[in-house]
Amino acid sequence: MSGLPGTGPSLDPTFMALPYRSLGDVALARAQELGATHADFRFERLRHQNIGVRDGVLQGASDTEDLGFAVRVIHRGSWGFASGVILTAEEAVRVADTAVAVAQVAAEMTSTPVEIAPEPVYDDATWVSSYLTNPLDVPTAEKAALLIDWTNRLRSGAAVDHASAFLQQVQENKYYADLAGTHTTQQRVRLMPGFEAMGAGADTFDSMSSIAPPVGRGWEYLTDGSYDWDEEIEQVPELLAEKLKAPSVEAGSYDLVIHPSNLWLTIHESIGHATELDRALGYEANYAGTSFATYDKLNTLQYGSPIMNVTGDRTVESGLATIGYDDEGVQTQSWDIVRDGVLVGYQLDRPMGLMKPELNGGRSNGCAYADSSGHIPIQRMANVSLQPAANGPTTDELISRVERGLYVVGDKSWSIDMQRFNFQFTGQRFYKISDGELVGQVRDAAYQATTTEFWNSMEAVGGSQTWVLGGAFNCGKAQPGQVASVSHGCPTSLFRGVNILNTNDEAGH
């Protein structure tokens, strides 16, 4: 199995040459010998390259590699985990011994035995993400030259004093095996390009960044015309100049038309994290808390208006959280989280799948992930996306429905409370809407609401022609902290009567 069978790259031969199968066999045999009722082995190699440019000068280029393996067991009804980086059979035995020893200690403190949801066996399955050219195979000088050119072109704008550009690239290879007989070998590539133009006005300093989303694609994202980098680079200096001269927003109630480049982040914070079941059950409280969307509200909470349909999906092409099989050997899926505005599902791993058998038929929906071999898998976010309307309106049509409002483009800062309920979000650009027409930018705006007020104020969602898959490389969770990449798709959407703050006025409070 692969992301696009027969059309993309195969597994990296330098990864396949590593001894992950033999180490896995040794570690699992040792765990079984010591009495583990479940054991899984995860071997992974993560390659990162980051390139940064400022004002036409390369600021830095770094290459890193993280290589190692981990053993996780259930022994005497408790979890045990250990990891190592020495690729020998002796080390595999030692790591398995340590994982079982950890479980033996934990058993003395475990009141409810650990159990996991069943999953079919996948014997020797492979999966490769849908990309054409691995960016790590492109010469660093070529990539740096592209970023240098971007900043030079941005600085040709009169309003631009400084410009920066960056490119983050990741190749992730994983091998998973467990005592049940599942063996999966996977490879995915992702990259995050971007740039920012900075300038000063008469009484302010501000910036304007690319709204291009990070993607689970290859180098072709920068060269094949699927995103018009040249047009955006040409427009950004003028957009920044307009923003620097724009009037400060008047606080009050406005109708909002929100572009996907802004709305994806609101989805991430107010829906994505709120519907992670470990947060909803109160098990996870790091990085801004638990969740207001507690389990007793399933099938009753009116999360949003009846046009709101949100899915969790680890299969969508080019998604940052897309994979064939998760870090518990579960084949990934797509499912409903909000249907017709009502909360109907959560994101699950195998322990929670068994704990709540009424969800997904007692099966995990494939949301376990660890960001390195040194970390234990935890429940992580799928590609959580708001669905477009069939034959839905264009962005221009949505704007035409607004007498007094704002059109919001691009994400910037945000804040949300410990329950994922009270929030405020700013944006790159806020355009005033008057009688269905855009009449120029305003500055210093933020929209503020509670999660349910906001999503229930959604009157219309755009059609598929407005839908964009946005996302981030830096979603944090857990202690010790882990970082994951995730995408969120959404159409341009119309919200009625949302409170707008003037951030300058609020800063003094």
PDB file of C-alpha atoms in Angstrom, residues 199-461:
ATOM      1  CA  GLY A 199       8.184  47.600   7.351  1.00  0.00           C
ATOM      2  CA  ALA A 200       7.538  50.755   9.395  1.00  0.00           C
ATOM      3  CA  GLY A 201       4.812  53.328   8.924  1.00  0.00           C
ATOM      4  CA  ALA A 202       4.416  56.772  10.418  1.00  0.00           C
ATOM      5  CA  ASP A 203       3.286  55.399  13.771  1.00  0.00           C
ATOM      6  CA  THR A 204       3.645  51.632  13.562  1.00  0.00           C
ATOM      7  CA  PHE A 205       5.798  48.664  12.620  1.00  0.00           C
ATOM      8  CA  ASP A 206       4.200  45.594  11.054  1.00  0.00           C
ATOM      9  CA  SER A 207       4.773  42.620   8.780  1.00  0.00           C
ATOM     10  CA  MET A 208       3.069  40.566   6.116  1.00  0.00           C
ATOM     11  CA  SER A 209       3.746  36.846   5.658  1.00  0.00           C
ATOM     12  CA  SER A 210       2.973  34.236   3.052  1.00  0.00           C
ATOM     13  CA  ILE A 211      -0.337  32.468   3.558  1.00  0.00           C
ATOM     14  CA  ALA A 212       0.929  29.326   1.788  1.00  0.00           C
ATOM     15  CA  PRO A 213       0.188  26.247   3.936  1.00  0.00           C
ATOM     16  CA  PRO A 214       2.768  23.642   4.918  1.00  0.00           C
ATOM     17  CA  VAL A 215       2.130  20.374   3.093  1.00  0.00           C
ATOM     18  CA  GLY A 216       2.816  16.670   3.002  1.00  0.00           C
ATOM     19  CA  ARG A 217       4.374  17.051  -0.442  1.00  0.00           C
ATOM     20  CA  GLY A 218       7.819  17.303  -1.971  1.00  0.00           C
ATOM     21  CA  TRP A 219       9.956  19.931  -3.702  1.00  0.00           C
ATOM     22  CA  GLU A 220       7.420  20.095  -6.534  1.00  0.00           C
ATOM     23  CA  TYR A 221       5.216  22.258  -4.261  1.00  0.00           C
ATOM     24  CA  LEU A 222       7.658  25.109  -4.927  1.00  0.00           C
ATOM     25  CA  THR A 223       7.978  24.557  -8.662  1.00  0.00           C
ATOM     26  CA  ASP A 224       4.862  23.016 -10.249  1.00  0.00           C
ATOM     27  CA  GLY A 225       2.545  26.039 -10.138  1.00  0.00           C
ATOM     28  CA  SER A 226       0.036  24.494  -7.713  1.00  0.00           C
ATOM     29  CA  TYR A 227       0.709  27.534  -5.500  1.00  0.00           C
ATOM     30  CA  ASP A 228       1.499  30.873  -7.159  1.00  0.00           C
ATOM     31  CA  TRP A 229       4.558  31.992  -5.214  1.00  0.00           C
ATOM     32  CA  ASP A 230       5.450  34.652  -7.776  1.00  0.00           C
ATOM     33  CA  GLU A 231       2.060  36.344  -7.561  1.00  0.00           C
ATOM     34  CA  GLU A 232       2.106  36.372  -3.761  1.00  0.00           C
ATOM     35  CA  ILE A 233       5.653  37.796  -3.644  1.00  0.00           C
ATOM     36  CA  GLU A 234       4.547  40.541  -6.028  1.00  0.00           C
ATOM     37  CA  GLN A 235       1.448  41.368  -3.960  1.00  0.00           C
ATOM     38  CA  VAL A 236       2.834  41.275  -0.405  1.00  0.00           C
ATOM     39  CA  PRO A 237       4.814  44.581  -0.521  1.00  0.00           C
ATOM     40  CA  GLU A 238       1.706  46.433  -1.692  1.00  0.00           C
ATOM     41  CA  LEU A 239      -0.455  44.700   0.911  1.00  0.00           C
ATOM     42  CA  LEU A 240       2.021  45.663   3.627  1.00  0.00           C
ATOM     43  CA  ALA A 241       2.092  49.278   2.424  1.00  0.00           C
ATOM     44  CA  GLU A 242      -1.708  49.414   2.618  1.00  0.00           C
ATOM     45  CA  LYS A 243      -1.729  47.860   6.085  1.00  0.00           C
ATOM     46  CA  LEU A 244       0.815  50.349   7.452  1.00  0.00           C
ATOM     47  CA  LYS A 245      -1.447  53.231   6.385  1.00  0.00           C
ATOM     48  CA  ALA A 246      -4.734  51.587   7.359  1.00  0.00           C
ATOM     49  CA  PRO A 247      -6.978  53.072  10.077  1.00  0.00           C
ATOM     50  CA  SER A 248      -7.388  51.322  13.403  1.00  0.00           C
ATOM     51  CA  VAL A 249     -10.540  49.224  13.630  1.00  0.00           C
ATOM     52  CA  GLU A 250     -13.565  50.458  15.568  1.00  0.00           C
ATOM     53  CA  ALA A 251     -14.464  47.838  18.170  1.00  0.00           C
ATOM     54  CA  GLY A 252     -17.929  46.331  18.018  1.00  0.00           C
ATOM     55  CA  SER A 253     -20.066  43.608  16.495  1.00  0.00           C
ATOM     56  CA  TYR A 254     -19.279  42.634  12.890  1.00  0.00           C
ATOM     57  CA  ASP A 255     -20.178  39.942  10.427  1.00  0.00           C
ATOM     58  CA  LEU A 256     -17.042  38.066   9.418  1.00  0.00           C
ATOM     59  CA  VAL A 257     -16.055  36.340   6.209  1.00  0.00           C
ATOM     60  CA  ILE A 258     -13.025  34.237   7.164  1.00  0.00           C
ATOM     61  CA  HIS A 259     -10.579  32.842   4.621  1.00  0.00           C
ATOM     62  CA  PRO A 260      -9.162  29.310   5.178  1.00  0.00           C
ATOM     63  CA  SER A 261      -5.697  30.800   5.797  1.00  0.00           C
ATOM     64  CA  ASN A 262      -7.096  32.152   9.074  1.00  0.00           C
ATOM     65  CA  LEU A 263      -9.916  29.747   9.919  1.00  0.00           C
ATOM     66  CA  TRP A 264      -7.689  26.640   9.985  1.00  0.00           C
ATOM     67  CA  LEU A 265      -6.068  27.842  13.219  1.00  0.00           C
ATOM     68  CA  THR A 266      -9.428  28.466  14.907  1.00  0.00           C
ATOM     69  CA  ILE A 267     -10.423  24.921  13.941  1.00  0.00           C
ATOM     70  CA  HIS A 268      -7.152  23.590  15.363  1.00  0.00           C
ATOM     71  CA  GLU A 269      -7.535  25.283  18.736  1.00  0.00           C
ATOM     72  CA  SER A 270     -11.305  25.185  19.316  1.00  0.00           C
ATOM     73  CA  ILE A 271     -12.217  21.856  17.644  1.00  0.00           C
ATOM     74  CA  GLY A 272      -9.046  19.835  17.062  1.00  0.00           C
ATOM     75  CA  HIS A 273      -7.700  19.979  20.610  1.00  0.00           C
ATOM     76  CA  ALA A 274     -11.143  20.063  22.217  1.00  0.00           C
ATOM     77  CA  THR A 275     -12.129  16.721  20.648  1.00  0.00           C
ATOM     78  CA  GLU A 276      -9.010  14.775  21.622  1.00  0.00           C
ATOM     79  CA  LEU A 277     -10.612  12.222  23.917  1.00  0.00           C
ATOM     80  CA  ASP A 278      -7.766  12.209  26.429  1.00  0.00           C
ATOM     81  CA  ARG A 279      -8.403  15.937  26.995  1.00  0.00           C
ATOM     82  CA  ALA A 280     -12.187  15.437  27.139  1.00  0.00           C
ATOM     83  CA  LEU A 281     -11.748  12.712  29.765  1.00  0.00           C
ATOM     84  CA  GLY A 282      -9.427  14.904  31.826  1.00  0.00           C
ATOM     85  CA  TYR A 283      -6.332  12.731  31.319  1.00  0.00           C
ATOM     86  CA  GLU A 284      -4.371  15.393  29.428  1.00  0.00           C
ATOM     87  CA  ALA A 285      -4.025  18.930  30.755  1.00  0.00           C
ATOM     88  CA  ASN A 286      -0.721  20.202  29.330  1.00  0.00           C
ATOM     89  CA  TYR A 287      -0.513  23.001  26.763  1.00  0.00           C
ATOM     90  CA  ALA A 288      -3.750  24.855  27.557  1.00  0.00           C
ATOM     91  CA  GLY A 289      -5.742  22.339  29.430  1.00  0.00           C
ATOM     92  CA  THR A 290      -8.485  19.775  29.102  1.00  0.00           C
ATOM     93  CA  SER A 291     -11.736  20.391  27.161  1.00  0.00           C
ATOM     94  CA  PHE A 292     -15.218  21.815  27.571  1.00  0.00           C
ATOM     95  CA  ALA A 293     -16.456  19.110  25.130  1.00  0.00           C
ATOM     96  CA  THR A 294     -16.674  16.444  27.827  1.00  0.00           C
ATOM     97  CA  TYR A 295     -17.829  12.935  27.054  1.00  0.00           C
ATOM     98  CA  ASP A 296     -21.263  13.394  28.604  1.00  0.00           C
ATOM     99  CA  LYS A 297     -22.007  15.901  25.816  1.00  0.00           C
ATOM    100  CA  LEU A 298     -21.566  13.337  23.026  1.00  0.00           C
ATOM    101  CA  ASN A 299     -24.533  13.397  20.599  1.00  0.00           C
ATOM    102  CA  THR A 300     -26.143  16.320  22.450  1.00  0.00           C
ATOM    103  CA  LEU A 301     -23.743  19.289  22.342  1.00  0.00           C
ATOM    104  CA  GLN A 302     -24.762  21.823  19.684  1.00  0.00           C
ATOM    105  CA  TYR A 303     -21.165  22.613  18.771  1.00  0.00           C
ATOM    106  CA  GLY A 304     -22.183  24.844  15.873  1.00  0.00           C
ATOM    107  CA  SER A 305     -24.889  25.685  13.372  1.00  0.00           C
ATOM    108  CA  PRO A 306     -26.546  22.885  11.357  1.00  0.00           C
ATOM    109  CA  ILE A 307     -24.269  23.567   8.354  1.00  0.00           C
ATOM    110  CA  MET A 308     -21.205  22.597  10.419  1.00  0.00           C
ATOM    111  CA  ASN A 309     -19.719  19.228   9.455  1.00  0.00           C
ATOM    112  CA  VAL A 310     -16.229  18.393  10.728  1.00  0.00           C
ATOM    113  CA  THR A 311     -14.246  15.235  10.054  1.00  0.00           C
ATOM    114  CA  GLY A 312     -11.149  13.688  11.542  1.00  0.00           C
ATOM    115  CA  ASP A 313      -9.015  12.237   8.764  1.00  0.00           C
ATOM    116  CA  ARG A 314      -5.573  10.638   8.678  1.00  0.00           C
ATOM    117  CA  THR A 315      -5.899   9.640   5.014  1.00  0.00           C
ATOM    118  CA  VAL A 316      -6.375  12.890   3.048  1.00  0.00           C
ATOM    119  CA  GLU A 317      -3.729  13.367   0.363  1.00  0.00           C
ATOM    120  CA  SER A 318      -0.925  15.778   1.339  1.00  0.00           C
ATOM    121  CA  GLY A 319      -2.174  16.091   4.914  1.00  0.00           C
ATOM    122  CA  LEU A 320       0.514  16.658   7.521  1.00  0.00           C
ATOM    123  CA  ALA A 321      -1.059  14.075   9.868  1.00  0.00           C
ATOM    124  CA  THR A 322      -1.691  11.630   7.010  1.00  0.00           C
ATOM    125  CA  ILE A 323      -0.082   8.200   7.363  1.00  0.00           C
ATOM    126  CA  GLY A 324      -0.977   4.635   6.422  1.00  0.00           C
ATOM    127  CA  TYR A 325      -0.737   3.126   9.915  1.00  0.00           C
ATOM    128  CA  ASP A 326      -0.357   4.883  13.243  1.00  0.00           C
ATOM    129  CA  ASP A 327       2.213   4.202  15.969  1.00  0.00           C
ATOM    130  CA  GLU A 328       0.043   1.466  17.481  1.00  0.00           C
ATOM    131  CA  GLY A 329      -0.278  -0.466  14.206  1.00  0.00           C
ATOM    132  CA  VAL A 330      -3.781   0.837  13.436  1.00  0.00           C
ATOM    133  CA  GLN A 331      -4.767   1.437   9.829  1.00  0.00           C
ATOM    134  CA  THR A 332      -5.773   5.082   9.547  1.00  0.00           C
ATOM    135  CA  GLN A 333      -9.312   6.247   8.821  1.00  0.00           C
ATOM    136  CA  SER A 334     -11.725   9.148   8.308  1.00  0.00           C
ATOM    137  CA  TRP A 335     -14.716   9.745  10.610  1.00  0.00           C
ATOM    138  CA  ASP A 336     -17.215  12.372  11.745  1.00  0.00           C
ATOM    139  CA  ILE A 337     -16.469  14.609  14.719  1.00  0.00           C
ATOM    140  CA  VAL A 338     -19.292  17.136  14.255  1.00  0.00           C
ATOM    141  CA  ARG A 339     -22.304  16.288  12.089  1.00  0.00           C
ATOM    142  CA  ASP A 340     -25.026  18.874  11.351  1.00  0.00           C
ATOM    143  CA  GLY A 341     -23.576  20.984  14.144  1.00  0.00           C
ATOM    144  CA  VAL A 342     -23.714  18.246  16.835  1.00  0.00           C
ATOM    145  CA  LEU A 343     -20.694  16.638  18.525  1.00  0.00           C
ATOM    146  CA  VAL A 344     -20.693  12.983  17.409  1.00  0.00           C
ATOM    147  CA  GLY A 345     -17.086  11.765  17.697  1.00  0.00           C
ATOM    148  CA  TYR A 346     -13.615  12.076  19.169  1.00  0.00           C
ATOM    149  CA  GLN A 347     -10.033  11.249  18.278  1.00  0.00           C
ATOM    150  CA  LEU A 348      -8.916   7.916  19.779  1.00  0.00           C
ATOM    151  CA  ASP A 349      -5.953   5.643  20.333  1.00  0.00           C
ATOM    152  CA  ARG A 350      -6.181   1.928  21.184  1.00  0.00           C
ATOM    153  CA  PRO A 351      -6.629   2.214  24.981  1.00  0.00           C
ATOM    154  CA  MET A 352      -9.412   4.764  24.552  1.00  0.00           C
ATOM    155  CA  GLY A 353     -10.996   2.767  21.726  1.00  0.00           C
ATOM    156  CA  LEU A 354     -11.568  -0.120  24.121  1.00  0.00           C
ATOM    157  CA  MET A 355     -12.553   2.199  26.976  1.00  0.00           C
ATOM    158  CA  LYS A 356     -15.390   3.707  24.911  1.00  0.00           C
ATOM    159  CA  PRO A 357     -16.660   0.852  22.703  1.00  0.00           C
ATOM    160  CA  GLU A 358     -19.642   2.923  21.521  1.00  0.00           C
ATOM    161  CA  LEU A 359     -17.168   5.103  19.584  1.00  0.00           C
ATOM    162  CA  ASN A 360     -15.952   3.687  16.262  1.00  0.00           C
ATOM    163  CA  GLY A 361     -17.160   0.198  17.131  1.00  0.00           C
ATOM    164  CA  GLY A 362     -14.671  -0.168  19.969  1.00  0.00           C
ATOM    165  CA  ARG A 363     -11.720   0.383  17.629  1.00  0.00           C
ATOM    166  CA  SER A 364      -9.061   3.098  17.583  1.00  0.00           C
ATOM    167  CA  ASN A 365      -9.382   5.568  14.727  1.00  0.00           C
ATOM    168  CA  GLY A 366      -5.625   5.664  14.263  1.00  0.00           C
ATOM    169  CA  CYS A 367      -4.560   8.692  16.318  1.00  0.00           C
ATOM    170  CA  ALA A 368      -1.457   7.435  18.145  1.00  0.00           C
ATOM    171  CA  TYR A 369       1.847   9.139  17.334  1.00  0.00           C
ATOM    172  CA  ALA A 370       5.288   9.656  18.880  1.00  0.00           C
ATOM    173  CA  ASP A 371       7.564  12.372  17.530  1.00  0.00           C
ATOM    174  CA  SER A 372      10.742  10.302  18.040  1.00  0.00           C
ATOM    175  CA  SER A 373      11.906   6.886  19.156  1.00  0.00           C
ATOM    176  CA  GLY A 374      12.670   8.426  22.541  1.00  0.00           C
ATOM    177  CA  HIS A 375       9.013   9.195  23.247  1.00  0.00           C
ATOM    178  CA  ILE A 376       6.053   6.931  23.956  1.00  0.00           C
ATOM    179  CA  PRO A 377       3.094   7.172  21.530  1.00  0.00           C
ATOM    180  CA  ILE A 378       0.269   9.396  22.732  1.00  0.00           C
ATOM    181  CA  GLN A 379      -3.108  10.312  21.256  1.00  0.00           C
ATOM    182  CA  ARG A 380      -2.410  13.016  18.651  1.00  0.00           C
ATOM    183  CA  MET A 381      -4.538  15.106  16.374  1.00  0.00           C
ATOM    184  CA  ALA A 382      -5.793  13.918  12.996  1.00  0.00           C
ATOM    185  CA  ASN A 383      -6.316  16.255  10.043  1.00  0.00           C
ATOM    186  CA  VAL A 384      -9.465  17.870  11.499  1.00  0.00           C
ATOM    187  CA  SER A 385     -11.365  19.664   8.738  1.00  0.00           C
ATOM    188  CA  LEU A 386     -14.553  21.670   8.169  1.00  0.00           C
ATOM    189  CA  GLN A 387     -16.353  20.395   5.092  1.00  0.00           C
ATOM    190  CA  PRO A 388     -17.503  22.677   2.243  1.00  0.00           C
ATOM    191  CA  ALA A 389     -21.097  22.957   1.033  1.00  0.00           C
ATOM    192  CA  ALA A 390     -22.158  21.102  -2.084  1.00  0.00           C
ATOM    193  CA  ASN A 391     -22.464  23.716  -4.837  1.00  0.00           C
ATOM    194  CA  GLY A 392     -21.649  26.289  -2.154  1.00  0.00           C
ATOM    195  CA  PRO A 393     -20.918  29.987  -2.697  1.00  0.00           C
ATOM    196  CA  THR A 394     -17.640  31.575  -3.719  1.00  0.00           C
ATOM    197  CA  THR A 395     -15.723  33.906  -1.435  1.00  0.00           C
ATOM    198  CA  ASP A 396     -16.990  36.913  -3.427  1.00  0.00           C
ATOM    199  CA  GLU A 397     -20.569  35.708  -3.014  1.00  0.00           C
ATOM    200  CA  LEU A 398     -20.129  35.409   0.737  1.00  0.00           C
ATOM    201  CA  ILE A 399     -18.686  38.922   0.934  1.00  0.00           C
ATOM    202  CA  SER A 400     -21.625  40.239  -1.101  1.00  0.00           C
ATOM    203  CA  ARG A 401     -24.023  39.079   1.653  1.00  0.00           C
ATOM    204  CA  VAL A 402     -22.440  41.359   4.275  1.00  0.00           C
ATOM    205  CA  GLU A 403     -23.544  44.970   4.892  1.00  0.00           C
ATOM    206  CA  ARG A 404     -21.089  45.748   7.707  1.00  0.00           C
ATOM    207  CA  GLY A 405     -18.274  43.368   8.375  1.00  0.00           C
ATOM    208  CA  LEU A 406     -14.688  42.267   7.985  1.00  0.00           C
ATOM    209  CA  TYR A 407     -12.930  39.846   5.646  1.00  0.00           C
ATOM    210  CA  VAL A 408     -10.103  38.048   7.490  1.00  0.00           C
ATOM    211  CA  VAL A 409      -7.052  36.619   5.683  1.00  0.00           C
ATOM    212  CA  GLY A 410      -4.010  34.887   7.189  1.00  0.00           C
ATOM    213  CA  ASP A 411      -3.297  33.781  10.750  1.00  0.00           C
ATOM    214  CA  LYS A 412      -1.278  35.630  13.356  1.00  0.00           C
ATOM    215  CA  SER A 413      -1.569  35.559  17.160  1.00  0.00           C
ATOM    216  CA  TRP A 414      -4.172  33.709  19.214  1.00  0.00           C
ATOM    217  CA  SER A 415      -5.239  32.927  22.758  1.00  0.00           C
ATOM    218  CA  ILE A 416      -7.560  30.267  24.197  1.00  0.00           C
ATOM    219  CA  ASP A 417      -8.419  29.217  27.737  1.00  0.00           C
ATOM    220  CA  MET A 418      -7.773  25.943  29.553  1.00  0.00           C
ATOM    221  CA  GLN A 419     -11.093  24.448  28.436  1.00  0.00           C
ATOM    222  CA  ARG A 420     -10.738  25.401  24.746  1.00  0.00           C
ATOM    223  CA  PHE A 421     -13.780  27.623  25.158  1.00  0.00           C
ATOM    224  CA  ASN A 422     -12.996  31.361  25.439  1.00  0.00           C
ATOM    225  CA  PHE A 423     -10.723  32.599  22.670  1.00  0.00           C
ATOM    226  CA  GLN A 424      -9.501  35.448  20.523  1.00  0.00           C
ATOM    227  CA  PHE A 425      -7.684  35.405  17.194  1.00  0.00           C
ATOM    228  CA  THR A 426      -5.987  38.085  15.156  1.00  0.00           C
ATOM    229  CA  GLY A 427      -5.032  37.857  11.486  1.00  0.00           C
ATOM    230  CA  GLN A 428      -2.637  39.036   8.819  1.00  0.00           C
ATOM    231  CA  ARG A 429      -5.189  41.237   7.083  1.00  0.00           C
ATOM    232  CA  PHE A 430      -8.633  42.549   8.016  1.00  0.00           C
ATOM    233  CA  TYR A 431     -10.562  44.178   5.163  1.00  0.00           C
ATOM    234  CA  LYS A 432     -13.592  46.299   5.938  1.00  0.00           C
ATOM    235  CA  ILE A 433     -16.777  45.188   4.146  1.00  0.00           C
ATOM    236  CA  SER A 434     -19.418  47.835   3.393  1.00  0.00           C
ATOM    237  CA  ASP A 435     -22.612  46.953   1.518  1.00  0.00           C
ATOM    238  CA  GLY A 436     -21.085  43.785   0.095  1.00  0.00           C
ATOM    239  CA  GLU A 437     -17.837  45.378  -1.087  1.00  0.00           C
ATOM    240  CA  LEU A 438     -14.274  45.407   0.252  1.00  0.00           C
ATOM    241  CA  VAL A 439     -13.261  48.979   1.080  1.00  0.00           C
ATOM    242  CA  GLY A 440      -9.673  48.632   2.322  1.00  0.00           C
ATOM    243  CA  GLN A 441      -7.746  47.244   5.249  1.00  0.00           C
ATOM    244  CA  VAL A 442      -8.067  48.106   8.920  1.00  0.00           C
ATOM    245  CA  ARG A 443      -5.506  47.428  11.644  1.00  0.00           C
ATOM    246  CA  ASP A 444      -5.449  46.299  15.286  1.00  0.00           C
ATOM    247  CA  ALA A 445      -8.372  43.857  15.022  1.00  0.00           C
ATOM    248  CA  ALA A 446      -9.047  40.592  16.845  1.00  0.00           C
ATOM    249  CA  TYR A 447     -12.200  38.489  16.919  1.00  0.00           C
ATOM    250  CA  GLN A 448     -13.348  37.195  20.314  1.00  0.00           C
ATOM    251  CA  ALA A 449     -15.967  34.588  21.227  1.00  0.00           C
ATOM    252  CA  THR A 450     -16.648  31.334  22.993  1.00  0.00           C
ATOM    253  CA  THR A 451     -16.278  28.203  20.898  1.00  0.00           C
ATOM    254  CA  THR A 452     -19.985  27.376  20.769  1.00  0.00           C
ATOM    255  CA  GLU A 453     -21.080  30.996  20.202  1.00  0.00           C
ATOM    256  CA  PHE A 454     -18.672  31.316  17.320  1.00  0.00           C
ATOM    257  CA  TRP A 455     -19.501  28.096  15.494  1.00  0.00           C
ATOM    258  CA  ASN A 456     -23.247  28.573  16.039  1.00  0.00           C
ATOM    259  CA  SER A 457     -22.940  32.014  14.409  1.00  0.00           C
ATOM    260  CA  MET A 458     -21.728  30.378  11.168  1.00  0.00           C
ATOM    261  CA  GLU A 459     -24.398  31.101   8.565  1.00  0.00           C
ATOM    262  CA  ALA A 460     -22.738  29.804   5.404  1.00  0.00           C
ATOM    263  CA  VAL A 461     -19.741  27.777   4.261  1.00  0.00           C
TER     264      VAL A 461
END
